[in-house]
Coordinates of C-alpha atoms and ligand atoms in Angstrom, one line a residue:
M1 CA 61.0 -41.5 -60.2
I2 CA 58.6 -40.6 -57.5
R3 CA 56.7 -37.6 -58.5
I4 CA 54.7 -35.2 -56.4
N5 CA 51.2 -33.9 -56.6
E6 CA 52.0 -30.6 -58.3
H7 CA 48.8 -29.0 -57.0
F8 CA 50.4 -28.7 -53.5
L9 CA 52.9 -26.2 -55.0
K10 CA 50.0 -23.8 -55.7
L11 CA 49.3 -23.5 -52.0
Q12 CA 50.1 -20.2 -50.4
A13 CA 52.2 -20.6 -47.3
S14 CA 49.9 -19.9 -44.4
Y15 CA 51.4 -16.6 -43.5
L16 CA 48.6 -15.6 -41.1
F17 CA 49.4 -17.4 -37.8
A18 CA 53.1 -17.6 -38.5
N19 CA 53.2 -13.8 -39.2
I20 CA 51.1 -13.1 -36.1
A21 CA 53.4 -15.2 -33.9
K22 CA 56.5 -13.4 -35.3
R23 CA 55.0 -9.9 -34.6
V24 CA 53.9 -11.0 -31.1
E25 CA 57.4 -12.3 -30.4
E26 CA 59.1 -9.1 -31.6
Y27 CA 56.7 -7.1 -29.4
Q28 CA 57.6 -9.2 -26.4
V29 CA 61.3 -8.7 -26.9
R30 CA 60.7 -4.9 -27.2
H31 CA 58.4 -4.8 -24.1
P32 CA 59.3 -7.7 -21.8
E33 CA 57.5 -6.0 -18.9
K34 CA 54.1 -5.9 -20.8
E35 CA 51.4 -8.5 -20.3
M36 CA 49.8 -9.4 -23.5
I37 CA 46.1 -10.3 -24.0
R38 CA 45.4 -12.8 -26.7
L39 CA 42.0 -12.4 -28.4
G40 CA 43.1 -13.6 -31.7
I41 CA 42.9 -17.4 -31.5
G42 CA 39.9 -19.6 -32.2
D43 CA 40.8 -22.0 -29.3
V44 CA 38.8 -22.3 -26.2
T45 CA 40.3 -21.4 -22.8
H46 CA 38.1 -23.0 -20.2
A47 CA 38.4 -26.6 -18.9
L48 CA 36.2 -29.5 -20.0
P49 CA 32.7 -29.6 -18.3
P50 CA 32.7 -31.8 -15.2
A51 CA 30.1 -34.2 -16.7
C52 CA 32.5 -35.0 -19.6
I53 CA 35.4 -35.4 -17.2
A54 CA 33.4 -37.9 -15.0
A55 CA 32.4 -39.9 -18.2
L56 CA 36.0 -39.9 -19.3
H57 CA 37.3 -41.2 -16.0
Q58 CA 34.6 -43.9 -15.9
A59 CA 35.4 -45.0 -19.5
V60 CA 39.1 -45.2 -18.7
D61 CA 38.4 -47.4 -15.7
E62 CA 36.3 -49.7 -18.0
M63 CA 39.3 -49.9 -20.4
A64 CA 41.3 -51.2 -17.4
R65 CA 39.0 -54.1 -16.8
E66 CA 39.2 -57.4 -18.8
D67 CA 35.4 -57.7 -18.8
A68 CA 34.7 -54.1 -20.0
F69 CA 37.7 -53.4 -22.3
R70 CA 36.9 -52.3 -25.9
G71 CA 39.1 -52.6 -28.9
Y72 CA 38.2 -51.2 -32.3
G73 CA 34.7 -49.7 -32.3
P74 CA 32.5 -49.1 -35.3
E75 CA 34.2 -46.6 -37.7
Q76 CA 31.0 -44.5 -37.8
G77 CA 30.9 -44.1 -34.0
Y78 CA 29.2 -46.0 -31.2
A79 CA 25.4 -46.3 -31.4
F80 CA 25.1 -44.7 -27.9
L81 CA 26.6 -41.5 -29.2
R82 CA 25.0 -41.4 -32.7
E83 CA 21.6 -42.0 -31.1
A84 CA 22.1 -39.2 -28.5
I85 CA 23.2 -36.8 -31.3
A86 CA 20.2 -37.6 -33.5
R87 CA 17.7 -37.2 -30.7
H88 CA 19.1 -34.1 -29.0
D89 CA 20.6 -32.1 -31.9
F90 CA 18.1 -32.8 -34.6
Q91 CA 14.9 -34.7 -33.8
S92 CA 14.2 -32.5 -30.7
R93 CA 14.1 -29.5 -33.1
G94 CA 11.9 -31.2 -35.7
A95 CA 14.9 -31.9 -38.0
D96 CA 14.6 -35.4 -39.7
V97 CA 18.0 -37.0 -39.0
D98 CA 18.5 -40.7 -38.1
A99 CA 21.4 -42.1 -36.1
D100 CA 22.7 -44.0 -39.1
E101 CA 23.1 -40.7 -41.0
I102 CA 25.6 -39.5 -38.4
F103 CA 29.4 -40.2 -38.8
V104 CA 31.4 -39.5 -35.6
S105 CA 35.0 -38.3 -36.3
D106 CA 38.0 -36.7 -34.7
G107 CA 37.2 -33.2 -36.0
A108 CA 35.3 -31.0 -38.3
K109 CA 38.5 -29.8 -39.8
C110 CA 39.2 -33.3 -41.1
D111 CA 35.7 -33.8 -42.3
T112 CA 35.3 -30.4 -44.0
G113 CA 38.7 -31.1 -45.6
N114 CA 38.1 -34.7 -46.6
I115 CA 34.5 -34.5 -47.9
Q116 CA 35.6 -33.0 -51.3
E117 CA 37.2 -36.4 -52.1
L118 CA 33.8 -37.7 -53.0
F119 CA 33.3 -35.3 -55.9
A120 CA 34.7 -34.9 -59.4
T121 CA 37.7 -32.7 -59.9
D122 CA 36.0 -30.6 -62.7
I123 CA 33.1 -29.4 -60.6
R124 CA 32.6 -25.7 -59.9
V125 CA 33.2 -24.8 -56.2
A126 CA 31.9 -21.8 -54.4
V127 CA 33.4 -20.6 -51.1
P128 CA 32.6 -17.6 -48.9
D129 CA 35.0 -14.6 -48.8
P130 CA 36.3 -14.3 -46.0
V131 CA 36.6 -18.0 -45.5
Y132 CA 37.8 -20.7 -43.1
P133 CA 40.9 -21.6 -45.1
V134 CA 40.4 -25.5 -44.9
Y135 CA 37.6 -25.3 -47.6
V136 CA 39.9 -23.6 -50.1
D137 CA 43.2 -25.4 -49.5
T138 CA 41.8 -28.9 -49.7
N139 CA 40.3 -28.1 -53.1
V140 CA 43.6 -26.7 -54.2
M141 CA 45.3 -29.9 -53.2
A142 CA 42.7 -31.9 -55.1
G143 CA 43.4 -29.9 -58.3
R144 CA 40.1 -28.1 -58.5
T145 CA 41.8 -24.6 -58.9
G146 CA 44.3 -22.8 -61.0
L147 CA 47.0 -20.6 -59.6
Y148 CA 46.8 -18.1 -56.8
Q149 CA 46.4 -14.6 -58.3
D150 CA 45.5 -11.3 -56.7
G151 CA 44.4 -12.8 -53.3
G152 CA 42.4 -15.7 -54.7
Y153 CA 42.7 -19.0 -56.7
E154 CA 41.7 -19.1 -60.3
G155 CA 38.7 -21.3 -60.9
L156 CA 37.1 -20.9 -57.5
V157 CA 33.9 -18.9 -57.2
Y158 CA 34.3 -16.5 -54.2
L159 CA 31.1 -15.4 -52.6
A160 CA 31.7 -11.9 -51.1
C161 CA 30.4 -11.4 -47.6
T162 CA 30.4 -7.7 -46.9
E163 CA 28.6 -4.9 -45.1
A164 CA 26.5 -4.4 -48.2
N165 CA 25.0 -7.9 -48.1
G166 CA 24.9 -8.2 -44.3
Y167 CA 27.8 -10.6 -44.5
I168 CA 25.4 -13.2 -46.1
P169 CA 26.6 -14.5 -49.5
Q170 CA 24.3 -13.9 -52.4
L171 CA 23.5 -16.6 -54.9
P172 CA 26.2 -16.7 -57.6
A173 CA 25.7 -15.3 -61.1
E174 CA 27.4 -18.3 -62.6
P175 CA 26.3 -21.9 -61.9
V176 CA 28.2 -23.7 -59.1
D177 CA 28.0 -27.4 -58.0
L178 CA 29.6 -27.5 -54.5
I179 CA 28.8 -24.7 -52.0
Y180 CA 30.5 -24.1 -48.7
L181 CA 28.5 -22.2 -46.1
C182 CA 29.4 -21.7 -42.5
F183 CA 27.0 -20.3 -39.9
P184 CA 27.5 -18.9 -37.3
N185 CA 30.4 -17.8 -39.5
N186 CA 34.1 -18.0 -38.8
P187 CA 35.5 -15.4 -39.1
T188 CA 32.7 -12.9 -39.3
G189 CA 30.4 -14.2 -36.6
A190 CA 27.4 -13.5 -38.9
T191 CA 24.3 -15.7 -38.6
I192 CA 21.8 -16.7 -41.3
T193 CA 18.0 -16.7 -41.1
R194 CA 15.8 -19.6 -42.1
E195 CA 14.6 -17.7 -45.1
Q196 CA 18.1 -16.9 -46.3
L197 CA 19.1 -20.5 -45.9
Q198 CA 16.0 -21.6 -47.7
T199 CA 17.2 -19.5 -50.7
W200 CA 20.4 -21.5 -50.8
V201 CA 18.6 -24.9 -50.4
D202 CA 16.3 -23.9 -53.2
Y203 CA 19.2 -22.9 -55.4
A204 CA 20.9 -26.3 -54.7
R205 CA 17.8 -28.2 -55.5
A206 CA 17.3 -26.3 -58.8
H207 CA 20.9 -26.8 -59.9
K208 CA 21.5 -30.3 -58.6
A209 CA 24.2 -28.7 -56.5
L210 CA 25.3 -29.7 -52.9
I211 CA 25.7 -27.5 -49.8
L212 CA 28.4 -28.3 -47.3
Y213 CA 27.1 -26.6 -44.2
D214 CA 29.6 -26.0 -41.4
A215 CA 27.7 -25.5 -38.1
A216 CA 30.8 -25.8 -35.8
Y217 CA 29.6 -22.8 -33.8
E218 CA 25.9 -23.8 -33.5
A219 CA 26.1 -23.9 -29.7
F220 CA 26.4 -20.1 -29.6
I221 CA 23.1 -19.5 -31.2
R222 CA 20.7 -18.0 -28.6
D223 CA 18.1 -16.4 -30.9
D224 CA 15.4 -19.1 -31.3
R225 CA 14.3 -17.8 -34.7
L226 CA 17.7 -18.8 -36.2
P227 CA 18.1 -22.2 -37.6
R228 CA 20.7 -24.4 -35.7
S229 CA 20.8 -27.0 -38.5
I230 CA 20.3 -26.7 -42.2
Y231 CA 17.9 -29.7 -41.9
E232 CA 15.4 -27.3 -40.2
V233 CA 14.9 -25.9 -43.7
A234 CA 12.5 -27.6 -46.1
G235 CA 14.2 -29.7 -48.8
A236 CA 17.7 -29.7 -47.3
R237 CA 18.0 -33.5 -46.8
E238 CA 18.5 -34.1 -50.5
V239 CA 21.1 -31.3 -51.0
A240 CA 23.0 -30.7 -47.8
I241 CA 25.7 -32.2 -45.6
E242 CA 26.2 -30.7 -42.2
F243 CA 29.4 -30.6 -40.0
R244 CA 29.3 -30.2 -36.3
S245 CA 32.0 -30.3 -33.6
F246 CA 32.3 -30.7 -29.8
S247 CA 35.3 -28.4 -30.0
K248 CA 33.7 -25.1 -29.4
T249 CA 30.4 -26.6 -27.9
A250 CA 32.1 -28.4 -25.1
G251 CA 35.7 -27.4 -25.1
F252 CA 36.9 -30.4 -27.0
T253 CA 39.6 -28.7 -29.1
G254 CA 42.3 -30.8 -27.4
T255 CA 40.0 -33.9 -26.8
R256 CA 38.8 -34.2 -30.4
C257 CA 35.4 -35.3 -31.3
A258 CA 33.0 -34.1 -34.1
Y259 CA 30.4 -35.5 -36.5
T260 CA 29.1 -35.1 -40.0
V261 CA 25.5 -35.7 -41.1
V262 CA 24.9 -37.2 -44.5
P263 CA 21.2 -37.9 -45.0
K264 CA 20.3 -41.0 -47.0
A265 CA 18.4 -38.8 -49.5
C266 CA 21.5 -36.6 -50.2
T267 CA 22.3 -37.1 -53.8
A268 CA 25.2 -36.5 -56.2
Y269 CA 25.4 -37.7 -59.9
G270 CA 27.5 -40.0 -62.0
H271 CA 29.0 -38.9 -65.3
D272 CA 25.9 -40.2 -67.1
G273 CA 23.6 -38.4 -64.7
R274 CA 22.6 -41.4 -62.6
P275 CA 21.8 -40.4 -59.0
V276 CA 24.2 -41.8 -56.3
A277 CA 23.6 -41.7 -52.5
V278 CA 26.4 -39.5 -51.0
R279 CA 25.9 -41.2 -47.7
D280 CA 27.1 -44.6 -49.1
L281 CA 30.2 -43.0 -50.6
W282 CA 31.1 -41.2 -47.3
N283 CA 30.4 -44.4 -45.4
R284 CA 32.8 -46.2 -47.6
R285 CA 35.4 -43.5 -47.4
H286 CA 35.1 -43.2 -43.6
A287 CA 35.3 -47.0 -43.0
T288 CA 38.3 -47.3 -45.4
K289 CA 40.4 -44.4 -44.1
F290 CA 39.3 -43.9 -40.5
N291 CA 39.2 -46.3 -37.5
G292 CA 36.9 -44.5 -35.1
V293 CA 37.2 -42.0 -32.2
S294 CA 38.4 -43.5 -29.0
Y295 CA 35.8 -45.0 -26.7
P296 CA 36.5 -42.7 -23.7
V297 CA 36.2 -39.6 -25.9
Q298 CA 32.9 -40.8 -27.3
R299 CA 31.6 -41.4 -23.8
A300 CA 32.7 -37.9 -22.9
A301 CA 30.9 -36.5 -25.9
E302 CA 27.8 -38.5 -24.9
A303 CA 27.9 -36.8 -21.5
V304 CA 27.3 -33.5 -23.2
Y305 CA 23.7 -34.6 -23.7
S306 CA 23.0 -35.5 -20.1
P307 CA 21.0 -32.9 -18.1
E308 CA 24.2 -31.8 -16.2
G309 CA 26.2 -31.8 -19.4
Q310 CA 23.7 -29.6 -21.2
A311 CA 23.7 -27.1 -18.3
Q312 CA 27.4 -27.0 -18.2
V313 CA 28.0 -26.5 -21.9
K314 CA 25.5 -23.8 -21.9
Q315 CA 27.3 -22.1 -19.1
L316 CA 30.6 -22.3 -21.1
A317 CA 29.2 -20.9 -24.2
D318 CA 27.3 -18.1 -22.3
G319 CA 30.6 -17.0 -20.8
Y320 CA 32.3 -16.7 -24.2
L321 CA 29.2 -15.0 -25.6
K322 CA 29.3 -12.4 -22.8
N323 CA 32.9 -11.6 -23.7
A324 CA 32.1 -11.3 -27.4
A325 CA 29.0 -9.1 -26.7
F326 CA 31.3 -6.9 -24.5
V327 CA 33.8 -6.5 -27.3
R328 CA 31.2 -5.7 -29.8
R329 CA 29.5 -3.0 -27.6
A330 CA 32.9 -1.4 -26.9
F331 CA 33.9 -1.2 -30.6
S332 CA 30.5 0.0 -31.6
A333 CA 30.6 2.7 -29.0
M334 CA 33.9 3.9 -30.6
G335 CA 32.1 4.2 -33.9
F336 CA 33.2 1.0 -35.7
D337 CA 30.9 -1.1 -37.7
C338 CA 30.8 -4.7 -36.3
V339 CA 29.1 -7.9 -37.0
G340 CA 28.9 -11.0 -34.8
G341 CA 29.3 -11.1 -31.0
D342 CA 25.7 -12.2 -30.5
N343 CA 25.0 -15.9 -31.4
S344 CA 28.7 -16.1 -32.1
P345 CA 32.0 -16.0 -30.2
Y346 CA 33.6 -13.9 -32.9
V347 CA 33.3 -10.1 -33.6
W348 CA 34.3 -8.9 -37.1
I349 CA 35.3 -5.2 -36.9
N350 CA 35.7 -2.9 -39.9
G351 CA 38.8 -0.9 -38.9
R352 CA 38.5 1.2 -42.1
R353 CA 42.2 0.7 -42.6
D354 CA 44.6 -2.0 -43.6
S355 CA 44.0 -5.0 -41.3
W356 CA 47.7 -5.6 -40.6
A357 CA 48.1 -1.9 -39.7
F358 CA 45.2 -2.2 -37.3
F359 CA 46.7 -5.4 -35.9
D360 CA 50.0 -3.6 -35.3
L361 CA 48.3 -0.7 -33.7
L362 CA 46.4 -2.8 -31.2
L363 CA 49.5 -4.8 -30.4
D364 CA 51.9 -1.9 -30.0
K365 CA 49.5 0.5 -28.2
A366 CA 47.3 -1.9 -26.3
G367 CA 49.2 -5.2 -26.0
V368 CA 46.2 -6.9 -27.5
V369 CA 46.5 -9.7 -30.1
C370 CA 43.7 -9.9 -32.7
T371 CA 43.5 -11.6 -36.1
P372 CA 43.9 -9.5 -39.3
G373 CA 41.0 -10.0 -41.6
A374 CA 43.2 -10.1 -44.7
G375 CA 44.3 -13.6 -43.6
F376 CA 40.8 -14.9 -44.4
G377 CA 40.4 -13.4 -47.9
R378 CA 40.1 -10.3 -50.0
C379 CA 36.9 -9.2 -48.3
G380 CA 38.8 -9.1 -45.0
Q381 CA 41.3 -6.4 -46.1
T382 CA 40.1 -3.7 -43.7
Y383 CA 38.8 -6.0 -40.9
I384 CA 40.0 -7.6 -37.7
R385 CA 38.5 -10.6 -36.0
I386 CA 38.4 -10.6 -32.2
S387 CA 37.3 -13.7 -30.3
G388 CA 35.5 -14.1 -27.0
F389 CA 37.7 -17.1 -26.0
N390 CA 39.3 -15.7 -22.9
S391 CA 38.3 -14.7 -19.3
F392 CA 35.9 -11.8 -18.8
A393 CA 38.5 -10.0 -16.8
N394 CA 41.0 -10.2 -19.6
V395 CA 38.4 -9.1 -22.2
Q396 CA 37.5 -6.0 -20.0
K397 CA 41.2 -5.1 -19.5
A398 CA 41.8 -5.5 -23.3
M399 CA 38.9 -3.2 -24.2
T400 CA 40.0 -0.5 -21.6
R401 CA 43.5 -0.6 -23.2
I402 CA 42.1 -0.5 -26.8
Q403 CA 39.8 2.5 -25.9
A404 CA 42.8 4.4 -24.5
A405 CA 45.0 3.5 -27.6
L406 CA 42.4 4.6 -30.1
Q407 CA 41.6 8.0 -28.4
Ligands
PLP501 N1 35.0 -25.3 -38.9 C1 35.2 -24.1 -38.5 C2 34.4 -23.0 -39.2 C3 36.1 -23.8 -37.5 O1 36.3 -22.5 -37.2 C4 36.9 -24.8 -37.0 C5 37.8 -24.5 -35.9 O2 38.3 -23.5 -35.6 C6 36.6 -26.1 -37.4 C7 35.6 -26.3 -38.4 C8 37.4 -27.2 -36.8 O3 36.8 -27.9 -35.8 P1 37.5 -29.2 -35.1 O4 38.2 -28.7 -33.9 O5 36.3 -30.1 -34.8 O6 38.4 -29.8 -36.1

């Protein structure tokens, strides 16, 4: 008899986006004449940068030639891309990361979801609340939690991110082994300072814990005082893995390319306390279960680091940042407490009412789609998330309508 992994049955159906889609559909039936503005999704809206498109075309042409065609590449990614990443994203900022510590993949979603396979099932896991759901659900599937009760899974340590702590999780009262951090944060848009991040690195070192640092939104950081990488913080190489993605940086959500950094010094422990290099485990896993990102896509990602590519991706992110800042200013002017919107494409707005009620109000009265904060965790109950991923004209129109609806 083939039996299932019972842990899958603990998973809560992802009501969030299905529920949003249902409400939007019902609204369209009621108001077929109304144009809706979607500021809820975390997907980019602008086309790929021209430098990436040119590199893609060229690589596709190479694939058509007998003398240039490439079959399987290295599972970890081509050296041309790993070296460009190490140089531009880390070494240029004084962060000590080598090309052979970079693992190119088809997405930060897969990597943040898969990484937990390397660790024992009885470790204690801490996640932020509100949270990018992938961190939680993959630990549920692996059997590291109990049942879902009152908005959370038993056995997980939820790190509250609230107005009271500036949306930066505090060190846990109970010891934890694996810590998920995400900055700039999805969904709150909050950023972390070097000193705050140092506190977490020091904690991890003292407790032989490991930090999984999701920096998928790093490209939106404009304040030079903020760390772009956890490896800008002293002592992080031994206790942190970092995830990056070209999705939001360069509009690759549909093209798919990301990478994970696992420094050689990064250490976890065997049951008898012997140290083990996490990089070697991840390398083994990656090479066993993944066969590399396609050559044209890696060439397109490499083009992000050319001078033209750098200028073009900056322009893309600047556009989304301008939208997010506009949203934040408009909500703040109406008296709402907000976080994000600078150094982040997301704005997290405290509506001071049930987040689904606020969602319905904005949809019904303004024809604007946002994301209800309750979908990201208990601490999101009174919040909504608005993203800057749209055109400036649409964002302006949306805010004019929202202002009228809330008067
Ligand atoms: N990490 C965070 C925090 C995200 O918000 C997202 C996408 O929305 C991802 C990772 C996934 O990125 P990718 O497109 O590389 O899978």
